[in-house]
XYZ file of C-alpha atoms in Angstrom:
429
model
C 21.578 -21.987 17.078
C 21.259 -22.474 13.377
C 19.209 -25.225 11.860
C 19.460 -25.920 8.160
C 17.496 -28.111 5.828
C 18.219 -28.357 2.138
C 15.526 -29.712 -0.131
C 15.415 -30.082 -3.895
C 12.377 -29.275 -6.019
C 12.113 -30.915 -9.376
C 10.032 -29.988 -12.363
C 6.676 -30.471 -10.663
C 5.287 -28.514 -7.735
C 4.572 -30.762 -4.778
C 2.074 -28.318 -3.295
C -1.666 -28.696 -3.739
C -3.633 -25.705 -5.115
C -4.871 -24.836 -1.624
C -1.360 -25.079 -0.177
C -0.084 -22.832 -2.929
C -2.775 -20.323 -2.081
C -1.746 -20.029 1.533
C 1.968 -20.483 1.021
C 2.045 -17.879 -1.753
C 4.329 -20.248 -3.652
C 4.039 -20.124 -7.437
C 4.211 -23.256 -9.521
C 7.928 -24.141 -9.574
C 7.779 -25.418 -13.108
C 11.360 -24.702 -14.153
C 13.743 -26.125 -16.631
C 16.002 -27.460 -13.889
C 16.235 -28.140 -10.192
C 16.039 -25.371 -7.623
C 17.878 -25.547 -4.312
C 15.899 -24.382 -1.287
C 18.000 -23.674 1.798
C 15.835 -23.111 4.876
C 17.239 -21.781 8.129
C 16.169 -19.786 11.164
C 16.081 -16.076 10.441
C 18.171 -15.126 13.490
C 21.233 -16.390 11.602
C 20.748 -13.715 8.912
C 23.258 -11.086 9.924
C 22.998 -9.393 6.542
C 19.549 -8.004 7.409
C 19.244 -7.971 11.184
C 22.653 -6.816 12.367
C 24.078 -5.045 9.333
C 21.643 -2.188 9.913
C 23.085 -1.449 13.355
C 21.442 -1.482 16.739
C 18.254 0.112 15.417
C 17.663 -2.913 13.175
C 16.028 -0.871 10.453
C 15.779 -1.762 6.803
C 16.603 0.720 4.009
C 13.959 3.391 3.495
C 14.065 3.080 -0.289
C 11.627 0.333 -1.238
C 13.857 -0.841 -4.111
C 16.913 -1.154 -1.844
C 14.759 -2.895 0.733
C 13.440 -5.463 -1.711
C 16.942 -6.083 -3.069
C 17.909 -7.539 0.309
C 15.421 -10.325 -0.251
C 16.003 -11.044 -3.919
C 16.954 -14.676 -3.185
C 14.286 -15.236 -0.542
C 11.720 -17.928 -1.299
C 9.274 -17.987 1.594
C 8.755 -17.375 5.310
C 7.106 -19.652 7.835
C 5.919 -18.994 11.368
C 3.248 -20.553 13.604
C 2.107 -22.878 10.850
C 1.636 -20.116 8.256
C 3.826 -19.806 5.161
C 4.032 -16.597 3.123
C 5.823 -15.506 -0.014
C 6.158 -12.390 -2.149
C 4.899 -13.280 -5.605
C 3.475 -11.597 -8.675
C 1.680 -14.473 -10.375
C -1.460 -14.648 -8.261
C -4.635 -15.825 -9.955
C -8.011 -14.326 -9.172
C -9.215 -17.671 -7.892
C -6.353 -17.870 -5.404
C -7.027 -14.377 -4.097
C -10.762 -15.066 -3.946
C -10.103 -18.206 -1.911
C -8.178 -16.132 0.627
C -10.722 -13.302 0.626
C -13.599 -15.699 1.354
C -11.919 -17.553 4.212
C -13.905 -17.716 7.457
C -13.174 -14.402 9.148
C -11.405 -15.941 12.144
C -9.046 -17.902 9.863
C -8.411 -14.931 7.596
C -7.495 -12.722 10.545
C -5.103 -15.333 11.932
C -3.359 -15.764 8.579
C -3.063 -12.034 7.950
C -1.906 -11.181 11.456
C 0.765 -13.881 11.312
C 1.989 -12.757 7.887
C 2.086 -9.184 9.170
C 4.332 -10.184 12.074
C 6.649 -12.157 9.820
C 7.440 -9.097 7.689
C 6.761 -6.052 9.893
C 6.922 -4.701 13.414
C 3.166 -4.569 14.184
C 3.668 -1.796 16.746
C 5.162 0.643 14.217
C 2.648 2.632 12.151
C 3.397 5.257 9.540
C 1.568 8.580 10.002
C 0.737 10.599 6.893
C -0.992 13.961 6.489
C -2.901 14.880 3.326
C -3.472 18.483 2.286
C -5.664 19.591 -0.610
C -3.573 22.245 -2.338
C -6.171 22.738 -5.105
C -9.781 21.907 -4.274
C -12.709 21.446 -6.657
C -13.151 22.314 -10.302
C -12.136 18.876 -11.587
C -13.489 17.942 -15.015
C -13.578 14.193 -14.293
C -16.909 12.442 -13.640
C -15.858 10.125 -10.779
C -19.210 9.124 -9.312
C -18.048 9.376 -5.710
C -16.082 12.630 -5.832
C -17.284 15.926 -4.371
C -14.684 17.872 -6.375
C -16.147 17.187 -9.824
C -17.697 20.140 -11.653
C -20.318 17.691 -12.896
C -21.805 17.234 -9.404
C -23.578 19.776 -7.202
C -21.931 19.381 -3.801
C -20.836 21.586 -0.910
C -17.335 21.893 -2.397
C -16.530 25.206 -4.047
C -13.508 25.501 -6.373
C -10.495 27.224 -4.868
C -7.230 28.337 -6.459
C -3.964 26.524 -5.853
C -2.504 27.345 -2.449
C 0.572 29.529 -2.173
C 3.886 27.767 -1.641
C 4.418 29.303 1.795
C 0.912 28.297 2.922
C 1.663 24.690 2.031
C 5.031 24.737 3.764
C 3.446 26.129 6.928
C 0.861 23.326 6.869
C 3.706 20.825 6.489
C 5.464 22.282 9.532
C 2.303 21.887 11.604
C 1.943 18.291 10.440
C 5.541 17.529 11.362
C 5.114 19.104 14.799
C 2.030 16.915 15.330
C 3.959 13.727 14.559
C 3.405 13.106 10.853
C 6.396 11.839 8.921
C 4.938 11.864 5.399
C 3.196 14.911 3.935
C 0.910 14.359 0.953
C -0.393 17.062 -1.369
C -3.476 16.565 -3.531
C -4.853 18.648 -6.373
C -8.387 18.351 -7.754
C -7.717 18.072 -11.455
C -7.592 15.412 -14.143
C -3.896 15.775 -14.994
C -0.955 18.125 -14.811
C -1.012 18.533 -18.578
C 0.420 21.911 -19.589
C -0.041 23.590 -16.194
C 3.554 24.844 -16.244
C 3.275 27.558 -13.598
C 1.303 25.341 -11.241
C 3.763 22.510 -11.770
C 6.739 24.749 -10.994
C 5.056 25.820 -7.766
C 4.423 22.175 -6.877
C 8.060 21.332 -7.515
C 8.972 24.151 -5.120
C 6.537 22.735 -2.543
C 8.003 19.246 -2.885
C 11.543 20.540 -2.460
C 10.559 22.642 0.544
C 8.708 19.856 2.362
C 11.542 17.439 1.658
C 13.947 19.975 3.130
C 12.044 19.804 6.432
C 12.944 16.157 6.832
C 9.482 14.944 5.856
C 8.775 12.361 3.199
C 6.730 13.889 0.382
C 3.816 12.395 -1.535
C 1.637 13.917 -4.257
C -1.610 12.997 -5.955
C -2.007 15.229 -9.008
C -3.884 13.094 -11.503
C -2.230 11.712 -14.601
C 1.513 12.244 -15.122
C 3.721 11.744 -18.130
C 7.230 10.325 -17.845
C 8.980 13.703 -17.913
C 6.778 15.125 -15.146
C 7.404 12.072 -12.992
C 11.159 12.451 -13.453
C 11.065 16.137 -12.487
C 9.100 15.332 -9.344
C 11.681 12.688 -8.464
C 14.495 15.226 -8.906
C 12.649 17.691 -6.655
C 12.627 15.137 -3.857
C 9.264 13.369 -4.191
C 9.126 10.188 -2.130
C 5.864 8.659 -3.336
C 3.010 9.271 -5.773
C -0.589 8.287 -5.108
C -2.733 7.214 -8.024
C -5.547 4.875 -7.033
C -7.161 2.339 -9.336
C -10.338 2.633 -7.203
C -11.856 -0.745 -8.112
C -11.654 -3.672 -10.514
C -11.262 -3.143 -14.281
C -14.773 -4.569 -14.770
C -16.549 -2.232 -12.324
C -14.464 0.817 -13.170
C -16.639 2.030 -16.125
C -19.635 2.126 -13.764
C -17.772 4.670 -11.622
C -15.699 6.745 -14.061
C -15.971 7.321 -17.811
C -13.624 10.267 -18.400
C -10.402 8.381 -17.717
C -9.619 4.789 -18.645
C -8.168 2.116 -16.421
C -5.225 1.945 -18.786
C -4.624 5.676 -18.266
C -4.215 5.004 -14.554
C -1.909 2.048 -15.114
C 0.250 4.156 -17.446
C 0.678 6.857 -14.796
C 1.662 4.167 -12.282
C 4.233 2.859 -14.762
C 5.635 6.378 -15.324
C 5.976 6.881 -11.583
C 7.617 3.500 -11.053
C 10.048 4.039 -13.945
C 11.114 7.379 -12.436
C 12.129 5.613 -9.239
C 9.283 7.084 -7.172
C 7.478 4.816 -4.725
C 3.974 3.903 -5.888
C 0.974 4.422 -3.616
C -2.062 2.765 -5.172
C -5.244 1.325 -3.709
C -8.991 1.572 -3.905
C -12.331 2.490 -2.383
C -14.950 0.276 -0.776
C -18.593 1.293 -0.946
C -18.844 2.498 -4.554
C -21.299 -0.162 -5.666
C -18.728 -2.896 -6.128
C -19.210 -6.584 -5.377
C -16.818 -8.910 -3.575
C -15.510 -10.056 -6.962
C -14.524 -6.450 -7.722
C -12.595 -6.152 -4.474
C -10.789 -9.347 -5.388
C -10.239 -7.998 -8.908
C -8.624 -4.824 -7.607
C -6.252 -6.778 -5.372
C -5.434 -9.083 -8.293
C -4.346 -6.129 -10.442
C -2.208 -4.679 -7.629
C -0.655 -8.014 -6.670
C 0.343 -8.836 -10.251
C 2.042 -5.514 -11.071
C 5.768 -5.836 -11.932
C 6.491 -4.393 -8.481
C 3.982 -4.361 -5.670
C 3.063 -0.809 -4.620
C 5.075 0.531 -1.702
C 1.736 1.324 -0.063
C -1.885 0.364 -0.696
C -4.511 2.703 0.782
C -7.853 1.068 1.579
C -10.607 3.687 1.696
C -14.171 3.420 2.959
C -16.380 5.751 0.935
C -17.450 8.877 2.756
C -20.712 9.452 0.905
C -21.215 13.049 -0.189
C -24.657 14.378 -1.072
C -24.832 15.551 -4.665
C -22.600 12.827 -6.071
C -24.230 9.972 -8.016
C -22.850 7.300 -5.699
C -23.472 9.333 -2.560
C -27.112 9.771 -3.546
C -27.634 6.104 -4.502
C -29.576 4.577 -1.611
C -29.158 1.061 -3.022
C -25.409 1.070 -2.333
C -24.689 -0.554 1.013
C -22.414 1.172 3.498
C -19.062 -0.347 4.422
C -18.577 -1.839 7.877
C -15.459 -2.703 9.867
C -15.561 -6.332 8.757
C -15.540 -5.297 5.088
C -12.487 -3.148 5.737
C -10.705 -5.785 7.811
C -11.342 -8.481 5.187
C -9.934 -6.287 2.413
C -6.916 -5.229 4.483
C -6.203 -8.805 5.554
C -6.311 -10.116 1.990
C -4.046 -7.290 0.819
C -1.604 -8.098 3.607
C -1.422 -11.781 2.619
C -0.983 -11.262 -1.135
C 1.405 -8.291 -0.797
C 3.302 -9.010 2.432
C 6.017 -6.348 1.990
C 3.566 -3.567 1.123
C 2.386 -0.969 3.622
C -1.398 -1.152 3.884
C -2.867 2.237 4.714
C -6.098 2.759 6.631
C -7.344 5.824 4.797
C -10.602 7.687 4.160
C -13.587 6.769 6.291
C -11.560 6.033 9.415
C -13.547 8.604 11.406
C -16.674 6.453 11.039
C -15.089 3.533 12.904
C -14.701 3.133 16.652
C -11.313 2.648 18.306
C -12.053 -1.074 18.672
C -12.981 -1.359 14.990
C -9.795 0.425 13.967
C -7.775 -1.950 16.132
C -9.373 -4.839 14.231
C -8.060 -3.312 11.016
C -4.562 -2.917 12.426
C -4.688 -6.558 13.505
C -5.637 -7.428 9.928
C -2.354 -5.912 8.734
C -2.775 -2.147 8.362
C 0.401 -0.290 9.293
C -0.126 3.225 7.964
C -2.767 5.915 8.486
C -3.749 9.364 7.363
C -4.098 11.772 10.258
C -5.085 15.419 10.539
C -8.526 16.973 10.431
C -9.345 16.555 6.750
C -8.761 14.174 3.854
C -9.066 16.432 0.793
C -12.732 17.357 1.435
C -14.006 14.940 4.118
C -13.406 14.723 7.852
C -10.569 12.704 9.410
C -9.498 12.180 13.046
C -7.566 15.103 14.559
C -3.900 14.792 15.538
C -4.604 14.727 19.285
C -7.153 11.952 18.836
C -4.643 9.820 16.966
C -1.941 10.461 19.556
C -4.279 9.105 22.240
C -5.175 6.179 19.975
C -1.507 5.284 19.479
C -0.919 5.376 23.228
C -3.937 3.158 23.824
C -2.779 0.572 21.265
C 0.914 0.711 22.180
C 1.866 2.001 18.722
C 4.747 4.265 17.800
C 5.126 6.282 14.638
C 7.563 5.323 11.902
C 10.266 8.014 11.614
C 10.594 9.945 8.376
C 13.360 8.971 5.946
C 14.064 5.801 7.908
C 13.129 2.360 6.760
C 10.792 0.104 8.715
C 12.096 -1.843 11.666
C 13.127 -5.435 11.084
C 10.197 -7.572 12.196
C 10.773 -8.537 15.864
C 9.700 -12.082 15.046
C 12.454 -12.242 12.415
C 15.080 -10.668 14.693
C 14.151 -13.071 17.513
C 14.565 -16.136 15.316
C 10.884 -17.076 15.211
C 10.624 -16.930 11.426
C 11.972 -19.696 9.183
C 13.209 -18.254 5.889
C 13.896 -20.228 2.710
C 16.414 -18.974 0.164
C 16.591 -20.043 -3.466
C 19.625 -20.497 -5.654
C 19.963 -22.166 -9.016
C 21.563 -25.554 -9.182
C 25.169 -24.840 -10.244
C 25.107 -27.744 -12.672
C 22.194 -26.061 -14.459
C 23.692 -22.607 -14.026
C 26.801 -23.454 -15.987
C 25.294 -25.911 -18.446
């Protein structure tokens, strides 16, 4: 049964600042009236039934978002959410500092409005070139400036990488990520050609392909796209204000430019940060503010807990507090609320958390993980351990090259969705 309510918003926003914070509704200060048509989501055959019996959305994030171009907001169980790009730091801080029980309820409800909470993406990360990096990232064991256990190794052979990808696929991973410990691709022509061959080969196996290779220019991003690259990871790490305390050899703007090059090439952006690198709560909020106000929200946002490595400046700093499960859950939950259509990835540091603590993070809105025995240079849960974890939680892996499932709450008609269209009188004035 369809229920419909049409309401008209004038020049002033009727919502209070707090309501705007939770509803994710920007200030509707427009030159004319806007028509809001709200109806139960089950009536939306264009999304739920047009995809066939599997009820999956397009895998391409741009095609997926295009389905919702006229969507205003979603409401379920007293919580209203909206995809927006005009967040203020104060609004995000207000969400971040909610009482934990309220924050978890909001985030979990938003998660169920936009996603199937039982479907989790599984990614495997392989270091194809370890150590020898000239950057001075204060947390990184691969920097030549720090004396750590990591010894530089040459770039892996193409066939070695493809064999590792086959093992990852056999173990259940659907996205294979390749990382190289260097500042940028620069003029590494031979290495880049080998990487292009790796990307093409992994893509040919039916796996989604991700790379993290440092800074990219526009031409390199385009060539990676043509080779079959699905996504590119380039983390911002922390807020713009705290960033110089962590890294001095690459600017924040350098990172943002690489993200722009990747986005312009049509590659999905994977961009997040690290907790436990000496940041304050305001820096965690600042990082989320940058991500949530990008022209397009990242397809995925990895949230990492620092795995401290002896010999690195941050790893050796005893004044830096360790990250606990509540820190991770609070960050994940806030990311879920301010970027509701973004995959939030539980990344480095997962091995340090119990099964119950990891479940808390999934309840906060995480729906992607890294699995396999190593994340670049630090330990990560083994494939068998994650298989048992998925069975315990009732999770299933997201298939490769298939979009996410339509949220069951949406398909079952539990979500109220508002659509926006311009007043025709204003449209043709």
